[in-house]
PDB file of C-alpha atoms in Angstrom:
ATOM      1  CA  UNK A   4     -22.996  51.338 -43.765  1.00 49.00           C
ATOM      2  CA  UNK A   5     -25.060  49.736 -40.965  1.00 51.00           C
ATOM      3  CA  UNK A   6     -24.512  46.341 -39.855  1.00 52.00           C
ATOM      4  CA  UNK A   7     -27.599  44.819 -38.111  1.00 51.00           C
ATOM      5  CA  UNK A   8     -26.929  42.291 -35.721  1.00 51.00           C
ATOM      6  CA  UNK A   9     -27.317  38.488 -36.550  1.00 51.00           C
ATOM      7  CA  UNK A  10     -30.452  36.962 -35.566  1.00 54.00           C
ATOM      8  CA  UNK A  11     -31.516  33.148 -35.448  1.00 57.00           C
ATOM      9  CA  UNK A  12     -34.694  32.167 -36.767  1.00 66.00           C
ATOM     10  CA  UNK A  13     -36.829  30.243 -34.420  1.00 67.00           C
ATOM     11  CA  UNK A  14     -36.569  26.774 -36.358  1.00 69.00           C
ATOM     12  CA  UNK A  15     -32.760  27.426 -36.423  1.00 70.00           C
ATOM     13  CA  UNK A  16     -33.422  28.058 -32.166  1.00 70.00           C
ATOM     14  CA  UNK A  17     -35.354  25.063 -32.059  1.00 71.00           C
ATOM     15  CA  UNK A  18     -32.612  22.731 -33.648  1.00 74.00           C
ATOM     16  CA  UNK A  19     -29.998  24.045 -31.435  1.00 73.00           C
ATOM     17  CA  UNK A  20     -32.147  23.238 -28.499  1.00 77.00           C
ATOM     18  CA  UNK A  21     -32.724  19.697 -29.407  1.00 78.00           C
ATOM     19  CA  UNK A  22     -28.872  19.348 -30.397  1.00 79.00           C
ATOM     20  CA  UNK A  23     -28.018  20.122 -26.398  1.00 81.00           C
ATOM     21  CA  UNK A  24     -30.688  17.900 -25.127  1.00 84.00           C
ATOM     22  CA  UNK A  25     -29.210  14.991 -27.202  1.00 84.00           C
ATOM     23  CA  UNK A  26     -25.932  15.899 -25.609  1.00 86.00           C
ATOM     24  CA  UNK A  27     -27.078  15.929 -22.271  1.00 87.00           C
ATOM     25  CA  UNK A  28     -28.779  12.341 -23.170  1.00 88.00           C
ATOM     26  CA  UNK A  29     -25.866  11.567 -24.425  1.00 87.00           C
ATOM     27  CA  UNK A  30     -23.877  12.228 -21.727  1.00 90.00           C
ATOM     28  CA  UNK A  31     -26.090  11.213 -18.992  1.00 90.00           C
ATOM     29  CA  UNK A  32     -26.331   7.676 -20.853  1.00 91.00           C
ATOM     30  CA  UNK A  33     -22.108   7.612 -20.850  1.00 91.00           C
ATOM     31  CA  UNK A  34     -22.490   8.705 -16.975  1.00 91.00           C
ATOM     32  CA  UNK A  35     -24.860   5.914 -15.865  1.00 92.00           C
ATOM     33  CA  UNK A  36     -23.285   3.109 -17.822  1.00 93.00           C
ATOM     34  CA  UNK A  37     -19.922   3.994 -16.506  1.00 93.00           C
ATOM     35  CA  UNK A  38     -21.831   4.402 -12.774  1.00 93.00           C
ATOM     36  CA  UNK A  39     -23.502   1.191 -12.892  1.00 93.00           C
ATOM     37  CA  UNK A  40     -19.851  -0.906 -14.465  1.00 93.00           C
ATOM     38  CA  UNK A  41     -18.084   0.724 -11.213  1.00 91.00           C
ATOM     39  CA  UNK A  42     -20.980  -0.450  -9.056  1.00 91.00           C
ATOM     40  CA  UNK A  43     -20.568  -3.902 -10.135  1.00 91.00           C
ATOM     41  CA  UNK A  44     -16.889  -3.897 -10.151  1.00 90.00           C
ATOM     42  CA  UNK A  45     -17.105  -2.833  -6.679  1.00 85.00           C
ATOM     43  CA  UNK A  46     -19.848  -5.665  -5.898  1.00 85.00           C
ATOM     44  CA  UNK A  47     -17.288  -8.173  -7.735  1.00 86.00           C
ATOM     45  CA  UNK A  48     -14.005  -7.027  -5.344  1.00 85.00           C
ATOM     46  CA  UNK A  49     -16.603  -7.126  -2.396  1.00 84.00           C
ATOM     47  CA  UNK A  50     -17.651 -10.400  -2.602  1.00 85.00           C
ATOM     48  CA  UNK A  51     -13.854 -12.027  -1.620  1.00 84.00           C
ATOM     49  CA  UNK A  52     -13.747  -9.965   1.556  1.00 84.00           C
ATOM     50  CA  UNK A  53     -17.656 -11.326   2.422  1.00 86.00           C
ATOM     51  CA  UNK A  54     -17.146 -14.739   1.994  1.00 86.00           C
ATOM     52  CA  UNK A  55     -13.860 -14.305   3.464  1.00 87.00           C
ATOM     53  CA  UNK A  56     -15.268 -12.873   6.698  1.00 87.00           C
ATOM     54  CA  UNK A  57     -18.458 -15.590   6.158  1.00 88.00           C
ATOM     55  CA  UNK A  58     -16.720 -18.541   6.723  1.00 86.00           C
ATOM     56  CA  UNK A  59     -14.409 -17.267   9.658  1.00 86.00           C
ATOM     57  CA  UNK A  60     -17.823 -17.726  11.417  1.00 87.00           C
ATOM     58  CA  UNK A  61     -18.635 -21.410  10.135  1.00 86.00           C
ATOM     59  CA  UNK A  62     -17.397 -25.144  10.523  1.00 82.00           C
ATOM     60  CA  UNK A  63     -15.427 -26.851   7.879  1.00 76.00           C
ATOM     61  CA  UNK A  64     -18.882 -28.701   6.733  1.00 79.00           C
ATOM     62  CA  UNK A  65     -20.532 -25.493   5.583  1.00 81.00           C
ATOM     63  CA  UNK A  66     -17.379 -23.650   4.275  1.00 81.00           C
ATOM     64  CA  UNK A  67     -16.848 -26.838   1.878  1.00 78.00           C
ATOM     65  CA  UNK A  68     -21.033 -27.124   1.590  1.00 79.00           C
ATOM     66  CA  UNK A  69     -22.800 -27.171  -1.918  1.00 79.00           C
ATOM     67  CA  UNK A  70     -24.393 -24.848  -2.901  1.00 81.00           C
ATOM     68  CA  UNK A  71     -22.182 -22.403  -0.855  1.00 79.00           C
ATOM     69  CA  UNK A  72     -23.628 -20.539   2.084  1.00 78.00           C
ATOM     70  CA  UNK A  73     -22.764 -16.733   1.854  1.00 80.00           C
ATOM     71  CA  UNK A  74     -24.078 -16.400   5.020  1.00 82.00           C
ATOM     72  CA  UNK A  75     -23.794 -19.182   7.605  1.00 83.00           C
ATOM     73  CA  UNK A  76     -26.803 -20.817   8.817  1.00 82.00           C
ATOM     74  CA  UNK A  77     -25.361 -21.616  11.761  1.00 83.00           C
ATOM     75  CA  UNK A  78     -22.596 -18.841  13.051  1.00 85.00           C
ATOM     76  CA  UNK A  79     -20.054 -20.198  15.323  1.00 85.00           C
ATOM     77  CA  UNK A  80     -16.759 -18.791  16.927  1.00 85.00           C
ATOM     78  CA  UNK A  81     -14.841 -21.821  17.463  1.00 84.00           C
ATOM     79  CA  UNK A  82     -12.401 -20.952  14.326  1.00 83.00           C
ATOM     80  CA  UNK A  83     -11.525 -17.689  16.199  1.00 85.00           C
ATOM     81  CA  UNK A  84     -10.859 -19.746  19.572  1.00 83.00           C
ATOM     82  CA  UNK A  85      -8.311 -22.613  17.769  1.00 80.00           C
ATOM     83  CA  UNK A  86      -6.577 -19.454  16.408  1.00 80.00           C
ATOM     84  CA  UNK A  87      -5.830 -17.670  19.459  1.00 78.00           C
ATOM     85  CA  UNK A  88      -5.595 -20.690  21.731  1.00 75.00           C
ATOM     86  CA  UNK A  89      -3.262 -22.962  19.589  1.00 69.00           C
ATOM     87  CA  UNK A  90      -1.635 -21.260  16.819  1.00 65.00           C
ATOM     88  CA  UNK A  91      -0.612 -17.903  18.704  1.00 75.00           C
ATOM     89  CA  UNK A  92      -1.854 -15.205  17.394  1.00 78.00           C
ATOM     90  CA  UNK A  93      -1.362 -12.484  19.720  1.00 82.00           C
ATOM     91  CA  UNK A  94       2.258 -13.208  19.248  1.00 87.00           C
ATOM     92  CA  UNK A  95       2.029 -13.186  15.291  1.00 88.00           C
ATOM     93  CA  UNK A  96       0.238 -10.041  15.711  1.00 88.00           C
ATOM     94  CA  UNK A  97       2.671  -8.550  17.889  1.00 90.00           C
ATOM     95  CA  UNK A  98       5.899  -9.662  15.529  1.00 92.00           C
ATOM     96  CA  UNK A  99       3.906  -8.240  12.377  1.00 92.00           C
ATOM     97  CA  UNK A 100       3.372  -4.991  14.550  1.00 91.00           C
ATOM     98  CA  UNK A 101       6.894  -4.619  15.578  1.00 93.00           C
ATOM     99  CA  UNK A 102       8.725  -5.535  12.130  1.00 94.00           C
ATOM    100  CA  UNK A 103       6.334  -3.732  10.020  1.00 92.00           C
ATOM    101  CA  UNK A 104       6.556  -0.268  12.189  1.00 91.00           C
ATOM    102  CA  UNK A 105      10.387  -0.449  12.438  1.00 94.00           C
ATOM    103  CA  UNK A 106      10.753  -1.345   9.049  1.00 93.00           C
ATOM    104  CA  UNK A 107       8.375   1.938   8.045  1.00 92.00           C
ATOM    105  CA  UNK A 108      10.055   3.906  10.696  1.00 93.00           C
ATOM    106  CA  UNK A 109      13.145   3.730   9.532  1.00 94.00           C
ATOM    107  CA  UNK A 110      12.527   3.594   6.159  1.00 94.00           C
ATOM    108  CA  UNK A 111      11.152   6.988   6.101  1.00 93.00           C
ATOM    109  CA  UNK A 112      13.740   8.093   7.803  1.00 94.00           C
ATOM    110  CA  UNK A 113      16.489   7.170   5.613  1.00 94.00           C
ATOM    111  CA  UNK A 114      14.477   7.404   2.408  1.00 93.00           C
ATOM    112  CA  UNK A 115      13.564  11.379   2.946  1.00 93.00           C
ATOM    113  CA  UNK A 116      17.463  11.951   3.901  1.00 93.00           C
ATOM    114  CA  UNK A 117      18.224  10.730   1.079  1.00 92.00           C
ATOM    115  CA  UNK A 118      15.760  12.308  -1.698  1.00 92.00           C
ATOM    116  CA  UNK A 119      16.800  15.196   0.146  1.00 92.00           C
ATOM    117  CA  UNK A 120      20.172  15.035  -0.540  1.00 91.00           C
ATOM    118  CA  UNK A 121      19.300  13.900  -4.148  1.00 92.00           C
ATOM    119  CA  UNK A 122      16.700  16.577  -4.804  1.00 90.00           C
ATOM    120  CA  UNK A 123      18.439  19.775  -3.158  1.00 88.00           C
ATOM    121  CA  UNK A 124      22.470  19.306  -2.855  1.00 87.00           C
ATOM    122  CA  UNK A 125      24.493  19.577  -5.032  1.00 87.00           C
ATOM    123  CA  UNK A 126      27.132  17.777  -5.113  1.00 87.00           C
ATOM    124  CA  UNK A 127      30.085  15.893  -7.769  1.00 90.00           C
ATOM    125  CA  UNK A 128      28.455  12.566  -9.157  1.00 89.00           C
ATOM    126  CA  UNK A 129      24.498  13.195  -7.554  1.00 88.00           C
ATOM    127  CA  UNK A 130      23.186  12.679 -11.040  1.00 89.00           C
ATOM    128  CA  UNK A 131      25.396   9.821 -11.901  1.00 91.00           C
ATOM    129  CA  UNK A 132      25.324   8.148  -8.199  1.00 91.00           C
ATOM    130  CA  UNK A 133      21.300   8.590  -8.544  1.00 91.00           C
ATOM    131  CA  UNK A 134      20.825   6.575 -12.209  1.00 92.00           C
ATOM    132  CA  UNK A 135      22.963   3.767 -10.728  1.00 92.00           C
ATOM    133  CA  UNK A 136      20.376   3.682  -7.655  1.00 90.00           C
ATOM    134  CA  UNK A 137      17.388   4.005 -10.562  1.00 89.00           C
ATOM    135  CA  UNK A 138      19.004   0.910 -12.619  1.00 90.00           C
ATOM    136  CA  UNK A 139      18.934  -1.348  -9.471  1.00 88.00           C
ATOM    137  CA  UNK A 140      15.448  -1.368  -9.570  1.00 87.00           C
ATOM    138  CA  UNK A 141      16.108  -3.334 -12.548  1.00 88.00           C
ATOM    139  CA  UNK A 142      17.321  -6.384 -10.859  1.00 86.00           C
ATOM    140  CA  UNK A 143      14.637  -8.946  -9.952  1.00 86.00           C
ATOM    141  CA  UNK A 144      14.916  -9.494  -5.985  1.00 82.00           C
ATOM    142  CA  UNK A 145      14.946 -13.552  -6.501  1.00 83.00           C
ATOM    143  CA  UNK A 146      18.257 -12.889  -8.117  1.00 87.00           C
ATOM    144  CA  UNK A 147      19.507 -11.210  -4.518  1.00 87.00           C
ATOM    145  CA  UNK A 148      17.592 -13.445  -2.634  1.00 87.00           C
ATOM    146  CA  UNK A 149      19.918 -16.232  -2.362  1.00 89.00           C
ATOM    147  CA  UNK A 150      23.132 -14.344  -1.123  1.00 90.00           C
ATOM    148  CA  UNK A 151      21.099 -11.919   1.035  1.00 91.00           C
ATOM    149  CA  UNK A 152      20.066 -15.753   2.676  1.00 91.00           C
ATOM    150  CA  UNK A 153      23.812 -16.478   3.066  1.00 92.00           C
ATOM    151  CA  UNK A 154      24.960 -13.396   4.394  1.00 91.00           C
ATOM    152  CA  UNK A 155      21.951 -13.078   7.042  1.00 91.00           C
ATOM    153  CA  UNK A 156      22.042 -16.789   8.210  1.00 89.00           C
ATOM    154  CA  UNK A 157      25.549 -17.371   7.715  1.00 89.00           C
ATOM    155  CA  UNK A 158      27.616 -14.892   8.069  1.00 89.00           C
ATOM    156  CA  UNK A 159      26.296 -12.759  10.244  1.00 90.00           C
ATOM    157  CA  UNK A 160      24.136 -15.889  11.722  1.00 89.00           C
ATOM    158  CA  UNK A 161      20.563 -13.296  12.182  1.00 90.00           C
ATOM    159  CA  UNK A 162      17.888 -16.170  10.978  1.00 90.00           C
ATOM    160  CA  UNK A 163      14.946 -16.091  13.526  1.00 90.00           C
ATOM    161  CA  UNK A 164      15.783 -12.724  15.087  1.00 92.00           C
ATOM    162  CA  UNK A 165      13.867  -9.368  14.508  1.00 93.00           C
ATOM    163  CA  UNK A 166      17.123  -7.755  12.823  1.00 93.00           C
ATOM    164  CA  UNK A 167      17.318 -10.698  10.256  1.00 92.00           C
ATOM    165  CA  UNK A 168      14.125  -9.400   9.759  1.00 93.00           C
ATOM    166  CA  UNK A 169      14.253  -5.955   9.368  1.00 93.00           C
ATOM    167  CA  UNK A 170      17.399  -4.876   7.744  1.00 90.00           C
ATOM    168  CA  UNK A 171      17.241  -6.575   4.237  1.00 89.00           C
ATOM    169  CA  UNK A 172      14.035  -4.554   3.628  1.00 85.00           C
ATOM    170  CA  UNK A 173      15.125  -1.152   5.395  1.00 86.00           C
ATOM    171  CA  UNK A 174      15.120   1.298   2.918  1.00 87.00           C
ATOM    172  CA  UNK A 175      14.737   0.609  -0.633  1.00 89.00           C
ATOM    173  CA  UNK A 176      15.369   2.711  -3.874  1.00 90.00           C
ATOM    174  CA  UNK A 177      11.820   3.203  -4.805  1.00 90.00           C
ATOM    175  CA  UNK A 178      11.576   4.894  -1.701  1.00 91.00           C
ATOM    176  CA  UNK A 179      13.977   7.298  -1.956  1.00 92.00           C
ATOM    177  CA  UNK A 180      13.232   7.982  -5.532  1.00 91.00           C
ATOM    178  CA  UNK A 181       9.759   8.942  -4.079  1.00 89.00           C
ATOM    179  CA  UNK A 182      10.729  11.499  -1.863  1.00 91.00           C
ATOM    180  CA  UNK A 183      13.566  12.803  -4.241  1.00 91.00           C
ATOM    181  CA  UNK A 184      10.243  13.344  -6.635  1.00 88.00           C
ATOM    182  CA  UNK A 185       8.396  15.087  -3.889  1.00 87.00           C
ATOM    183  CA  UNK A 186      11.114  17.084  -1.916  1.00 88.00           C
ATOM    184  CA  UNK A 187      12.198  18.617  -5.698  1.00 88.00           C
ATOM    185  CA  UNK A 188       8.795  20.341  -6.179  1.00 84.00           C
ATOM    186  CA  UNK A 189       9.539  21.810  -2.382  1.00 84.00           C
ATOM    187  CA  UNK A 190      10.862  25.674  -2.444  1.00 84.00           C
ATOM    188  CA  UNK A 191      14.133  26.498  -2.136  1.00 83.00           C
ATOM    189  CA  UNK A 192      14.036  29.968  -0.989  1.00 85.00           C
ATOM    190  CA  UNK A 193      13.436  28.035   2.559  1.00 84.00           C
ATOM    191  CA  UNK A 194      16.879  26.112   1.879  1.00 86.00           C
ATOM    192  CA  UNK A 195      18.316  29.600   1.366  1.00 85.00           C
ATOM    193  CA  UNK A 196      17.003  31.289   4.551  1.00 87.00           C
ATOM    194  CA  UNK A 197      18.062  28.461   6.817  1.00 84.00           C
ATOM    195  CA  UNK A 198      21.555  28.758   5.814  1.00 84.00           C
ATOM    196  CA  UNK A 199      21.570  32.385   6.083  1.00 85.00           C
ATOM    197  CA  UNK A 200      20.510  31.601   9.499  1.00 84.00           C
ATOM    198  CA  UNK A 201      23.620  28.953   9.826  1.00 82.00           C
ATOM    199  CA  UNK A 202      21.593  26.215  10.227  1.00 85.00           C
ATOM    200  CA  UNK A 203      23.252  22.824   9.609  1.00 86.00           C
ATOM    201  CA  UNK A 204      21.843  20.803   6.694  1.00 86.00           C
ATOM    202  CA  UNK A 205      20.908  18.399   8.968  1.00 87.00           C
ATOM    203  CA  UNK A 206      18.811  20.803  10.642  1.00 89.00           C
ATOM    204  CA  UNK A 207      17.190  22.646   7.470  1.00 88.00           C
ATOM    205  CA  UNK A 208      16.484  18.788   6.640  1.00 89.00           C
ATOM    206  CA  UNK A 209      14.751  18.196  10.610  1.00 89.00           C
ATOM    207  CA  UNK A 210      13.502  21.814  11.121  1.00 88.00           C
ATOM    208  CA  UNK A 211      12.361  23.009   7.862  1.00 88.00           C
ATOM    209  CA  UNK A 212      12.047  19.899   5.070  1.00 89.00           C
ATOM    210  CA  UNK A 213      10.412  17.083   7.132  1.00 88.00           C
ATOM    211  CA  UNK A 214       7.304  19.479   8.150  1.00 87.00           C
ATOM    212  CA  UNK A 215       6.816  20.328   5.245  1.00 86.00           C
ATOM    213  CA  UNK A 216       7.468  17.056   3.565  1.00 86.00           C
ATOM    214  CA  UNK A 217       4.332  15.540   5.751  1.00 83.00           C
ATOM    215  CA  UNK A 218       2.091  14.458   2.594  1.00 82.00           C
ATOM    216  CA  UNK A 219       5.112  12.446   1.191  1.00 85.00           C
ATOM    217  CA  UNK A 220       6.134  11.240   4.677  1.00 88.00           C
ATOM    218  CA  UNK A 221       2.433  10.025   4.602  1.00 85.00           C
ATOM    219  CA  UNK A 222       2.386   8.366   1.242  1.00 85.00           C
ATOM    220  CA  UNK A 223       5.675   6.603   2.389  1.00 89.00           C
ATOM    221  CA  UNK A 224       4.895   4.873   5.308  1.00 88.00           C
ATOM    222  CA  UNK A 225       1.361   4.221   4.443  1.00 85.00           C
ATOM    223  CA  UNK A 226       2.657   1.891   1.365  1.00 86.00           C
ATOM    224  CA  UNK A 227       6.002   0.832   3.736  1.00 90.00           C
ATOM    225  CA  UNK A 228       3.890  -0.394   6.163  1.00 89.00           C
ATOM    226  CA  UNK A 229       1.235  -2.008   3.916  1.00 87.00           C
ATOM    227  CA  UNK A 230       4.090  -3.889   2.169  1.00 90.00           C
ATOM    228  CA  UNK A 231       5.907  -5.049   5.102  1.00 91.00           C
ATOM    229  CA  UNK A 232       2.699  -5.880   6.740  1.00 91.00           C
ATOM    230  CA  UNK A 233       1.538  -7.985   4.089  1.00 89.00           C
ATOM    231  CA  UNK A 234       5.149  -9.387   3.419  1.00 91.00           C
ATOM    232  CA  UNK A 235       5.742 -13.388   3.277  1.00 90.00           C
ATOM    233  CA  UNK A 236       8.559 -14.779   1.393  1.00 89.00           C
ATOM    234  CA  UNK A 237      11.240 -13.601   3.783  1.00 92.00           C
ATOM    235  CA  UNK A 238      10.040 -14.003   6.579  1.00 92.00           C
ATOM    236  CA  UNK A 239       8.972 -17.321   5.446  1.00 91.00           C
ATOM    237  CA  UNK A 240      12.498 -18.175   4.926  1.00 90.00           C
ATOM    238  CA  UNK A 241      14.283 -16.316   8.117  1.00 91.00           C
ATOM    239  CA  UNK A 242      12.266 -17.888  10.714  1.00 90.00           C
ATOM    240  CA  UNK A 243      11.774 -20.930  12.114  1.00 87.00           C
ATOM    241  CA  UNK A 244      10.306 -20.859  15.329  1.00 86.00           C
ATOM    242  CA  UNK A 245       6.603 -20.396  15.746  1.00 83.00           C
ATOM    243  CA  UNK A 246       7.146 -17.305  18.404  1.00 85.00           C
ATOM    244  CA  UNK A 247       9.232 -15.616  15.652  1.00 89.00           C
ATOM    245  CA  UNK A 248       6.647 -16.215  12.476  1.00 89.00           C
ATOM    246  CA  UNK A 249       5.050 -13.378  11.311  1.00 90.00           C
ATOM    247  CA  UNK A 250       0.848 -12.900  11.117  1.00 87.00           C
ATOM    248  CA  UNK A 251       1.416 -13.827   7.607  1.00 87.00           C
ATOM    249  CA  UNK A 252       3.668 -16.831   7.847  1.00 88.00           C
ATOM    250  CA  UNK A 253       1.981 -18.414  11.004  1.00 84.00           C
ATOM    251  CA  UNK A 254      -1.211 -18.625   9.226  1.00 80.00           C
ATOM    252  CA  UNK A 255       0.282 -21.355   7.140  1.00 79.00           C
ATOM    253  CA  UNK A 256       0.214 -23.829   9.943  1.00 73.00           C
ATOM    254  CA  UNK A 257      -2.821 -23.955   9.917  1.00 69.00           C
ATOM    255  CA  UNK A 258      -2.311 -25.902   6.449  1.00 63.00           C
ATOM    256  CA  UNK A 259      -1.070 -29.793   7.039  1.00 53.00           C
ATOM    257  CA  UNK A 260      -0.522 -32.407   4.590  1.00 46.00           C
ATOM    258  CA  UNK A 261      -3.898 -33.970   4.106  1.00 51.00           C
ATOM    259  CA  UNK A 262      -6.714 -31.875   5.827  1.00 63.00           C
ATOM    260  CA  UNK A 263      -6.706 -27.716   5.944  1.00 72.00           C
ATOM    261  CA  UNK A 264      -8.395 -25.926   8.854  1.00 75.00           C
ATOM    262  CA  UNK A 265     -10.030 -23.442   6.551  1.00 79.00           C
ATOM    263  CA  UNK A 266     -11.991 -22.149   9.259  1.00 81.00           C
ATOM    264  CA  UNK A 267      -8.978 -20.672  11.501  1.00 81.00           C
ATOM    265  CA  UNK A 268      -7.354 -20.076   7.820  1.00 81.00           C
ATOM    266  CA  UNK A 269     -10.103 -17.206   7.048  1.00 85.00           C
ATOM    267  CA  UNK A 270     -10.407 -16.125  10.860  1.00 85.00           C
ATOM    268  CA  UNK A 271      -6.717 -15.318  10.878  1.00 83.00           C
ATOM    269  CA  UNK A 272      -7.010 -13.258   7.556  1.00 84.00           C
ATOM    270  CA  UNK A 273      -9.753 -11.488   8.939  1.00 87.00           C
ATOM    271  CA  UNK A 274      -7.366 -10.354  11.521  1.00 83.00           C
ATOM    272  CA  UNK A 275      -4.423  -9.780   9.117  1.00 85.00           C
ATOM    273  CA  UNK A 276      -6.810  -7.570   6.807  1.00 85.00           C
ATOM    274  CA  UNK A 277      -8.513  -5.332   9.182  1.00 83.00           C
ATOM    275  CA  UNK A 278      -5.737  -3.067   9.901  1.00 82.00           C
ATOM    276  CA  UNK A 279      -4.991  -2.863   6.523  1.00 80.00           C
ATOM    277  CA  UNK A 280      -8.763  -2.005   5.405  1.00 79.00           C
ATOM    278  CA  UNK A 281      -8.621   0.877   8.699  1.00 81.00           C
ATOM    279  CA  UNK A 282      -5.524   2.118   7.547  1.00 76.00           C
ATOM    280  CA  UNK A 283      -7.375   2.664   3.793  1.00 75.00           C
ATOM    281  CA  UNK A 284     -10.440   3.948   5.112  1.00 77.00           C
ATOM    282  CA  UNK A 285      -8.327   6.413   7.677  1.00 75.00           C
ATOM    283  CA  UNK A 286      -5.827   7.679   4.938  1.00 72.00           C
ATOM    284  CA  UNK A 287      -7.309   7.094   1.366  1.00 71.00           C
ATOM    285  CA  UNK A 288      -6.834  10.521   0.215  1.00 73.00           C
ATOM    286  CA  UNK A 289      -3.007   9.703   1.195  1.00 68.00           C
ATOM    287  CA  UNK A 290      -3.151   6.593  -1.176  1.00 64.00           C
ATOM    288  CA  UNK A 291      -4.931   8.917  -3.973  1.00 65.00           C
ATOM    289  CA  UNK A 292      -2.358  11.491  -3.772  1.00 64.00           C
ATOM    290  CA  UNK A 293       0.498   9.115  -4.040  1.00 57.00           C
ATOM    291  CA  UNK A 294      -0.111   7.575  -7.090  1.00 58.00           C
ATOM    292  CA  UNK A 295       0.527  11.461  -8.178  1.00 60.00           C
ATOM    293  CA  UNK A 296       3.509  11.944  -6.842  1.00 57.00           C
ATOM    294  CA  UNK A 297       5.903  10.449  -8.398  1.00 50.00           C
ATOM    295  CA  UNK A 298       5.168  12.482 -11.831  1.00 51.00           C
ATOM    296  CA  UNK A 299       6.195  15.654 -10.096  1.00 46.00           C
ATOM    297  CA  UNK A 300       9.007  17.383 -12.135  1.00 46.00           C
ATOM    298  CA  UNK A 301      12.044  18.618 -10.545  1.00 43.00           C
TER     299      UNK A 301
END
């Protein structure tokens, strides 16, 4: 029996034709609706950072004018100049610079020894000693907060010192619960030829994890750094000293009881946000790939 092949007729062609030019419609509609609600969204979480930057460069008449200016009729620099010249800021800047590198220094540090112990030892009580680290995370920090106060400022007396400052926030579990995540997708056929070459664990961990670990290392301190950077409350409460105050915490004197300098206010968050937007622009694909890591299987 011959079988002759199927064949369309040309009004059945012509539907078909029109059905995948409504879906491309269709689609292209769905596209440019969903292009131009990102476009304003972006316009709308724009707008803070412009105005912000807009009135570092005006008086306190036309920051508090109305109508608000958006752009100042009259630019001026003299918010900048009370900033530096009396409230400090090179010094803030340097003391935001120095806690928030340590801090992501050795946070790295610790948190990737750590995960790697957690992700590729094995040893009596990792699984157990790990879900007691996890369930921490389930204590609210203003429940801490009051005897981590004691024991800085009394009993080990570290208020208005960089060490007061650093330790309390130098490694935390969500830290090392990222890198445990990332080092368990590593290989461990590289574990196995280091120790076949007697290397130490310590040196697999230096010689053969860390550079290969560099995209979480990167994730890490990226959001270590951001956090501690942008970090008030306890350094709010450690120190007391206006050479000790953090970026953060110093622009707050610039707030008094019945008047607010608003002007030196936005200059000095122009200068607390711009290494933060550099550090975005510089590593965004970083930021991207982080928010991936952590549902890495081990």
């Amino acid at each position: 029996m011959e079988i002759k092949p199927a064949t369309h007729s040309p009004n059945q062609l012509l539907l078909d034709e029109r059905k995948d030019q409504r879906r491309k419609l269709v689609r292209l509609a769905v596209l440019s609706v969903i292009y131009v609600l990102l476009a304003l969204w972006a316009v709308f979480t724009f707008v803070p950072l412009l105005w912000m930057l807009s009135s570092s460069f005006k008086d306190t008449t036309a920051i508090t004018a109305v109508p608000p200016q958006l752009i100042p009729k009259k630019p001026t620099l003299d918010a900048y100049k009370r900033i530096i010249e009396v409230g400090g800021l090179g010094r803030w800047f340097v003391n935001s610079i120095i806690v928030a590198g340590l801090s992501t220094i050795i946070n790295v540090f610790f948190a990737s020894l750590a995960g790697y112990a957690f992700a590729k030892l094995r040893f009596p009580g990792r699984n157990g000693a790990f879900w007691i680290l996890l369930s921490t995370m389930m204590i609210p920090g203003q429940v801490t907060l009051i005897p981590l106060y004691i024991l800085v400022v009394n009993t080990f007396e570290l208020a208005n010192t960089y060490v007061g400052l650093i330790v309390p926030g130098m490694v935390s579990v969500g830290s090392i619960f990222l890198m445990k995540q990332f080092m368990s997708s590593l290989p461990g056929s590289l574990i196995d030829a280091g120790r076949i070459d007697a290397c130490s664990e310590f040196g697999i961990f230096w010689k053969i994890i860390l550079p290969i670990s560099k995209p979480g290392l990167a994730v890490l301190g990226i959001f270590t750094f951001v956090g501690h950077w942008n970090n008030f409350f306890w350094p709010f409460l450690i120190t007391n000293t206006n050479s000790m105050r953090t970026l953060q915490v110093g622009l707050t004197s610039f707030r008094f009881e019945h008047l607010q300098d608003y002007g030196a206010m936005m200059a000095g968050a122009v200068f607390s946000a711009l290494p933060m937007i550099i550090v975005f622009l510089a590593l965004q694909k970083y930021f991207l790939r982080g928010i991936t890591i952590g549902a890495i299987k081990g």
